Amino acid sequence: MPVIDRKAGYSFVYPFGWQVRTLHPVKNHATLTPLILCSAPCACCIHLVMLNVIEQEVSVQGQDKVYKDVIEPLESVSINMIPTTKEDIRDLGPPDQVAEALVRKVLSPPTQKTKLIEAKETDIDGRAYYTFEFTAQAPNFTRHALGTITIANGKFYTLATGANERRWDKMKDRLHTIVDSFKIETKV
C-alpha cells in the first residue's frame, strides 16, 4: 500500500493488512528526556522521547505516521521528522557511527541490548541516504529491524521498520521493500 505525503515531502509503501495508528500529541513536555546522538549536539540530533507507561511504547517527538500489523504488533513502520540546519546526512558522520547512535539512543529503549548488523550509504536521485539493519533484544523478545535516514527540506527524516526475530525470515523481503521504497521530494 503506498503512502504519499506531499506536504511532508516523502513517500513509501507498506504491506497490505497493516493499519495506520493514530498519533496523539505529547501533553506533558516536562516528562520528556533529551537524547544526544553525537558528541557535538546540534538541532538535528537531539530527540525528545517520552515513555508512555500505559502502552509501554516510546513516543518520539516528530513522529508523523505509524502503520502496524493488527496481529503481530512488532511488525510496523514509522516515519519521523525533526527540523535541522544540516543539509546532508553525511554532515553527521559516517553511516555506521550515525546508525549506531540512532539505534542505541532513539530507536530502541535503553533497557534493550542492541546490535548494529550493517550500515551503508546509498544515493537516490542525488540525495544521500543511510540504510541500516539492527536487532534490539528485550527480556522476552528480539526485534529485527531496518531503518533509513536522510536530510532534506530542512528536516531529518527517519523511517524504521521491523519484526519479531522469530518472523524475520518470513518478513525480511517485505521490510526491505518498505525501506527501499522510501523517497524524499525536494520542495522548492
PDB file of C-alpha atoms in Angstrom:
ATOM      1  CA  MET A   1       0.000   0.000   0.000  1.00  0.00           C
ATOM      2  CA  PRO A   2       1.500   3.377  -0.946  1.00  0.00           C
ATOM      3  CA  VAL A   3       1.837   6.365   1.363  1.00  0.00           C
ATOM      4  CA  ILE A   4       2.408   9.685  -0.389  1.00  0.00           C
ATOM      5  CA  ASP A   5       2.609  12.758   1.824  1.00  0.00           C
ATOM      6  CA  ARG A   6       3.181  15.712  -0.488  1.00  0.00           C
ATOM      7  CA  LYS A   7       3.020  18.231   2.373  1.00  0.00           C
ATOM      8  CA  ALA A   8       5.801  16.472   4.333  1.00  0.00           C
ATOM      9  CA  GLY A   9       7.633  15.578   1.108  1.00  0.00           C
ATOM     10  CA  TYR A  10       8.018  11.785   1.373  1.00  0.00           C
ATOM     11  CA  SER A  11       6.617   8.501   0.082  1.00  0.00           C
ATOM     12  CA  PHE A  12       6.961   4.794   0.921  1.00  0.00           C
ATOM     13  CA  VAL A  13       4.977   1.560   0.704  1.00  0.00           C
ATOM     14  CA  TYR A  14       3.802  -0.761   3.461  1.00  0.00           C
ATOM     15  CA  PRO A  15       2.263  -4.276   3.426  1.00  0.00           C
ATOM     16  CA  PHE A  16      -1.438  -4.878   2.883  1.00  0.00           C
ATOM     17  CA  GLY A  17      -3.161  -5.590   6.194  1.00  0.00           C
ATOM     18  CA  TRP A  18      -1.210  -3.097   8.292  1.00  0.00           C
ATOM     19  CA  GLN A  19      -3.249  -0.267   9.755  1.00  0.00           C
ATOM     20  CA  VAL A  20      -2.458   3.333  10.496  1.00  0.00           C
ATOM     21  CA  ARG A  21      -2.004   4.101  14.159  1.00  0.00           C
ATOM     22  CA  THR A  22      -3.385   7.426  15.313  1.00  0.00           C
ATOM     23  CA  LEU A  23      -0.725   9.571  16.925  1.00  0.00           C
ATOM     24  CA  HIS A  24      -1.558  11.765  19.896  1.00  0.00           C
ATOM     25  CA  PRO A  25       0.450  14.895  20.679  1.00  0.00           C
ATOM     26  CA  VAL A  26       2.651  14.843  23.752  1.00  0.00           C
ATOM     27  CA  LYS A  27       0.742  16.614  26.540  1.00  0.00           C
ATOM     28  CA  ASN A  28       3.333  16.900  29.294  1.00  0.00           C
ATOM     29  CA  HIS A  29       6.602  18.180  27.839  1.00  0.00           C
ATOM     30  CA  ALA A  30       8.123  18.236  31.353  1.00  0.00           C
ATOM     31  CA  THR A  31       8.445  14.425  31.237  1.00  0.00           C
ATOM     32  CA  LEU A  32      10.459  14.402  28.014  1.00  0.00           C
ATOM     33  CA  THR A  33      14.105  13.406  28.140  1.00  0.00           C
ATOM     34  CA  PRO A  34      16.577  14.797  25.582  1.00  0.00           C
ATOM     35  CA  LEU A  35      18.755  12.208  23.859  1.00  0.00           C
ATOM     36  CA  ILE A  36      22.018  13.239  22.225  1.00  0.00           C
ATOM     37  CA  LEU A  37      23.238  11.362  19.144  1.00  0.00           C
ATOM     38  CA  CYS A  38      26.692  12.838  18.819  1.00  0.00           C
ATOM     39  CA  SER A  39      29.386  14.429  20.956  1.00  0.00           C
ATOM     40  CA  ALA A  40      28.761  17.850  19.401  1.00  0.00           C
ATOM     41  CA  PRO A  41      24.973  18.235  19.826  1.00  0.00           C
ATOM     42  CA  CYS A  42      23.133  20.025  17.072  1.00  0.00           C
ATOM     43  CA  ALA A  43      19.460  20.595  16.328  1.00  0.00           C
ATOM     44  CA  CYS A  44      19.302  17.593  14.010  1.00  0.00           C
ATOM     45  CA  CYS A  45      20.407  15.025  16.556  1.00  0.00           C
ATOM     46  CA  ILE A  46      18.536  15.938  19.700  1.00  0.00           C
ATOM     47  CA  HIS A  47      15.347  13.901  20.037  1.00  0.00           C
ATOM     48  CA  LEU A  48      12.827  14.257  22.806  1.00  0.00           C
ATOM     49  CA  VAL A  49      11.491  10.929  23.987  1.00  0.00           C
ATOM     50  CA  MET A  50       8.762  10.075  26.443  1.00  0.00           C
ATOM     51  CA  LEU A  51       7.869   6.638  27.791  1.00  0.00           C
ATOM     52  CA  ASN A  52       4.140   6.035  27.615  1.00  0.00           C
ATOM     53  CA  VAL A  53       3.655   3.853  30.704  1.00  0.00           C
ATOM     54  CA  ILE A  54       0.153   2.735  29.739  1.00  0.00           C
ATOM     55  CA  GLU A  55       1.118   1.262  26.356  1.00  0.00           C
ATOM     56  CA  GLN A  56       4.792   0.545  27.174  1.00  0.00           C
ATOM     57  CA  GLU A  57       5.839   2.208  23.931  1.00  0.00           C
ATOM     58  CA  VAL A  58       8.232   5.015  23.186  1.00  0.00           C
ATOM     59  CA  SER A  59       6.629   8.082  21.640  1.00  0.00           C
ATOM     60  CA  VAL A  60       9.081  10.200  19.722  1.00  0.00           C
ATOM     61  CA  GLN A  61       8.535  13.872  19.122  1.00  0.00           C
ATOM     62  CA  GLY A  62       8.435  14.397  15.368  1.00  0.00           C
ATOM     63  CA  GLN A  63       6.699  11.085  14.670  1.00  0.00           C
ATOM     64  CA  ASP A  64       4.487  11.616  11.636  1.00  0.00           C
ATOM     65  CA  LYS A  65       2.996   8.234  10.747  1.00  0.00           C
ATOM     66  CA  VAL A  66       2.928   4.694  12.153  1.00  0.00           C
ATOM     67  CA  TYR A  67       1.498   1.581  10.482  1.00  0.00           C
ATOM     68  CA  LYS A  68       1.270  -1.736  12.340  1.00  0.00           C
ATOM     69  CA  ASP A  69       0.177  -5.267  11.642  1.00  0.00           C
ATOM     70  CA  VAL A  70      -3.020  -5.882  13.609  1.00  0.00           C
ATOM     71  CA  ILE A  71      -1.934  -9.387  14.682  1.00  0.00           C
ATOM     72  CA  GLU A  72       1.857  -9.002  15.055  1.00  0.00           C
ATOM     73  CA  PRO A  73       2.412  -5.635  16.822  1.00  0.00           C
ATOM     74  CA  LEU A  74       6.218  -5.763  16.400  1.00  0.00           C
ATOM     75  CA  GLU A  75       5.677  -5.613  12.630  1.00  0.00           C
ATOM     76  CA  SER A  76       5.460  -1.914  11.945  1.00  0.00           C
ATOM     77  CA  VAL A  77       6.813   1.069  10.065  1.00  0.00           C
ATOM     78  CA  SER A  78       7.148   4.611  11.375  1.00  0.00           C
ATOM     79  CA  ILE A  79       8.295   7.883   9.873  1.00  0.00           C
ATOM     80  CA  ASN A  80       9.768  10.681  11.978  1.00  0.00           C
ATOM     81  CA  MET A  81      10.808  14.184  11.000  1.00  0.00           C
ATOM     82  CA  ILE A  82      12.602  16.797  13.077  1.00  0.00           C
ATOM     83  CA  PRO A  83      13.905  20.192  11.990  1.00  0.00           C
ATOM     84  CA  THR A  84      17.614  20.553  11.247  1.00  0.00           C
ATOM     85  CA  THR A  85      20.036  23.136   9.967  1.00  0.00           C
ATOM     86  CA  LYS A  86      22.159  20.416   8.335  1.00  0.00           C
ATOM     87  CA  GLU A  87      21.834  19.962   4.581  1.00  0.00           C
ATOM     88  CA  ASP A  88      23.220  16.458   4.068  1.00  0.00           C
ATOM     89  CA  ILE A  89      23.148  13.269   6.147  1.00  0.00           C
ATOM     90  CA  ARG A  90      26.910  12.947   5.670  1.00  0.00           C
ATOM     91  CA  ASP A  91      27.344  16.097   7.798  1.00  0.00           C
ATOM     92  CA  LEU A  92      26.521  13.926  10.842  1.00  0.00           C
ATOM     93  CA  GLY A  93      29.302  11.394  10.240  1.00  0.00           C
ATOM     94  CA  PRO A  94      29.799   8.023   8.554  1.00  0.00           C
ATOM     95  CA  PRO A  95      26.850   5.579   8.242  1.00  0.00           C
ATOM     96  CA  ASP A  96      27.981   3.126  10.933  1.00  0.00           C
ATOM     97  CA  GLN A  97      28.522   5.817  13.601  1.00  0.00           C
ATOM     98  CA  VAL A  98      25.267   7.653  12.887  1.00  0.00           C
ATOM     99  CA  ALA A  99      23.243   4.415  12.716  1.00  0.00           C
ATOM    100  CA  GLU A 100      24.798   3.064  15.929  1.00  0.00           C
ATOM    101  CA  ALA A 101      23.909   6.227  17.844  1.00  0.00           C
ATOM    102  CA  LEU A 102      20.386   6.317  16.438  1.00  0.00           C
ATOM    103  CA  VAL A 103      19.773   2.636  17.236  1.00  0.00           C
ATOM    104  CA  ARG A 104      21.123   2.847  20.794  1.00  0.00           C
ATOM    105  CA  LYS A 105      19.699   6.204  21.809  1.00  0.00           C
ATOM    106  CA  VAL A 106      16.486   6.703  19.835  1.00  0.00           C
ATOM    107  CA  LEU A 107      15.146   3.618  18.044  1.00  0.00           C
ATOM    108  CA  SER A 108      15.434   1.213  20.994  1.00  0.00           C
ATOM    109  CA  PRO A 109      14.570   1.568  24.673  1.00  0.00           C
ATOM    110  CA  PRO A 110      17.686   1.934  26.856  1.00  0.00           C
ATOM    111  CA  THR A 111      16.954  -1.399  28.573  1.00  0.00           C
ATOM    112  CA  GLN A 112      17.349  -3.379  25.341  1.00  0.00           C
ATOM    113  CA  LYS A 113      20.641  -4.790  24.091  1.00  0.00           C
ATOM    114  CA  THR A 114      21.223  -3.594  20.535  1.00  0.00           C
ATOM    115  CA  LYS A 115      23.440  -4.836  17.746  1.00  0.00           C
ATOM    116  CA  LEU A 116      24.110  -2.957  14.529  1.00  0.00           C
ATOM    117  CA  ILE A 117      24.393  -5.567  11.764  1.00  0.00           C
ATOM    118  CA  GLU A 118      25.055  -3.344   8.766  1.00  0.00           C
ATOM    119  CA  ALA A 119      25.059   0.324   7.783  1.00  0.00           C
ATOM    120  CA  LYS A 120      25.628   1.716   4.310  1.00  0.00           C
ATOM    121  CA  GLU A 121      25.217   4.835   2.229  1.00  0.00           C
ATOM    122  CA  THR A 122      23.075   4.872  -0.892  1.00  0.00           C
ATOM    123  CA  ASP A 123      22.376   7.603  -3.395  1.00  0.00           C
ATOM    124  CA  ILE A 124      18.875   8.141  -4.762  1.00  0.00           C
ATOM    125  CA  ASP A 125      18.347  10.942  -7.264  1.00  0.00           C
ATOM    126  CA  GLY A 126      21.475  12.718  -5.988  1.00  0.00           C
ATOM    127  CA  ARG A 127      20.475  12.548  -2.305  1.00  0.00           C
ATOM    128  CA  ALA A 128      22.454  10.546   0.255  1.00  0.00           C
ATOM    129  CA  TYR A 129      20.546   8.070   2.446  1.00  0.00           C
ATOM    130  CA  TYR A 130      21.963   5.910   5.234  1.00  0.00           C
ATOM    131  CA  THR A 131      20.332   2.490   5.444  1.00  0.00           C
ATOM    132  CA  PHE A 132      20.954   0.121   8.337  1.00  0.00           C
ATOM    133  CA  GLU A 133      19.931  -3.194   9.903  1.00  0.00           C
ATOM    134  CA  PHE A 134      19.920  -3.945  13.628  1.00  0.00           C
ATOM    135  CA  THR A 135      18.476  -6.088  16.400  1.00  0.00           C
ATOM    136  CA  ALA A 136      17.145  -4.968  19.763  1.00  0.00           C
ATOM    137  CA  GLN A 137      16.889  -7.653  22.435  1.00  0.00           C
ATOM    138  CA  ALA A 138      14.372  -7.378  25.262  1.00  0.00           C
ATOM    139  CA  PRO A 139      13.972  -9.999  28.008  1.00  0.00           C
ATOM    140  CA  ASN A 140      11.091 -11.753  26.219  1.00  0.00           C
ATOM    141  CA  PHE A 141      11.653 -10.999  22.513  1.00  0.00           C
ATOM    142  CA  THR A 142      14.137  -9.727  19.940  1.00  0.00           C
ATOM    143  CA  ARG A 143      13.134  -7.215  17.282  1.00  0.00           C
ATOM    144  CA  HIS A 144      14.978  -7.355  13.958  1.00  0.00           C
ATOM    145  CA  ALA A 145      14.722  -4.005  12.220  1.00  0.00           C
ATOM    146  CA  LEU A 146      15.736  -1.856   9.277  1.00  0.00           C
ATOM    147  CA  GLY A 147      15.978   1.899   9.000  1.00  0.00           C
ATOM    148  CA  THR A 148      16.819   4.604   6.541  1.00  0.00           C
ATOM    149  CA  ILE A 149      17.618   8.247   7.229  1.00  0.00           C
ATOM    150  CA  THR A 150      18.249  11.329   5.165  1.00  0.00           C
ATOM    151  CA  ILE A 151      18.171  15.115   5.373  1.00  0.00           C
ATOM    152  CA  ALA A 152      16.116  17.312   3.048  1.00  0.00           C
ATOM    153  CA  ASN A 153      13.757  20.292   3.152  1.00  0.00           C
ATOM    154  CA  GLY A 154      15.217  21.425   6.491  1.00  0.00           C
ATOM    155  CA  LYS A 155      14.266  18.107   8.144  1.00  0.00           C
ATOM    156  CA  PHE A 156      15.977  14.976   9.431  1.00  0.00           C
ATOM    157  CA  TYR A 157      13.822  12.052   8.196  1.00  0.00           C
ATOM    158  CA  THR A 158      13.883   8.615   9.850  1.00  0.00           C
ATOM    159  CA  LEU A 159      11.960   5.609   8.545  1.00  0.00           C
ATOM    160  CA  ALA A 160      12.143   2.489  10.726  1.00  0.00           C
ATOM    161  CA  THR A 161      10.502  -0.906  10.213  1.00  0.00           C
ATOM    162  CA  GLY A 162      10.911  -4.329  11.763  1.00  0.00           C
ATOM    163  CA  ALA A 163       9.505  -7.594  13.030  1.00  0.00           C
ATOM    164  CA  ASN A 164       9.942 -10.118  15.804  1.00  0.00           C
ATOM    165  CA  GLU A 165      13.143 -12.131  15.226  1.00  0.00           C
ATOM    166  CA  ARG A 166      11.120 -15.348  15.050  1.00  0.00           C
ATOM    167  CA  ARG A 167       9.318 -13.957  11.958  1.00  0.00           C
ATOM    168  CA  TRP A 168      12.341 -12.270  10.366  1.00  0.00           C
ATOM    169  CA  ASP A 169      12.849 -14.868   7.622  1.00  0.00           C
ATOM    170  CA  LYS A 170       9.206 -14.545   6.581  1.00  0.00           C
ATOM    171  CA  MET A 171       9.119 -10.724   6.742  1.00  0.00           C
ATOM    172  CA  LYS A 172      12.607  -9.549   5.700  1.00  0.00           C
ATOM    173  CA  ASP A 173      11.825  -9.180   1.973  1.00  0.00           C
ATOM    174  CA  ARG A 174       8.699  -7.118   2.728  1.00  0.00           C
ATOM    175  CA  LEU A 175      10.608  -4.950   5.187  1.00  0.00           C
ATOM    176  CA  HIS A 176      13.433  -4.372   2.702  1.00  0.00           C
ATOM    177  CA  THR A 177      10.771  -3.315   0.167  1.00  0.00           C
ATOM    178  CA  ILE A 178       9.496  -0.701   2.630  1.00  0.00           C
ATOM    179  CA  VAL A 179      12.978   0.729   3.234  1.00  0.00           C
ATOM    180  CA  ASP A 180      13.911   0.629  -0.461  1.00  0.00           C
ATOM    181  CA  SER A 181      10.690   2.465  -1.384  1.00  0.00           C
ATOM    182  CA  PHE A 182      11.345   5.442   0.917  1.00  0.00           C
ATOM    183  CA  LYS A 183      11.865   8.614  -1.142  1.00  0.00           C
ATOM    184  CA  ILE A 184      12.065  12.315  -0.336  1.00  0.00           C
ATOM    185  CA  GLU A 185      10.913  15.014  -2.733  1.00  0.00           C
ATOM    186  CA  THR A 186      12.776  18.285  -2.650  1.00  0.00           C
ATOM    187  CA  LYS A 187      10.385  21.150  -2.014  1.00  0.00           C
ATOM    188  CA  VAL A 188      11.082  24.264  -3.980  1.00  0.00           C
TER     189      VAL A 188
END
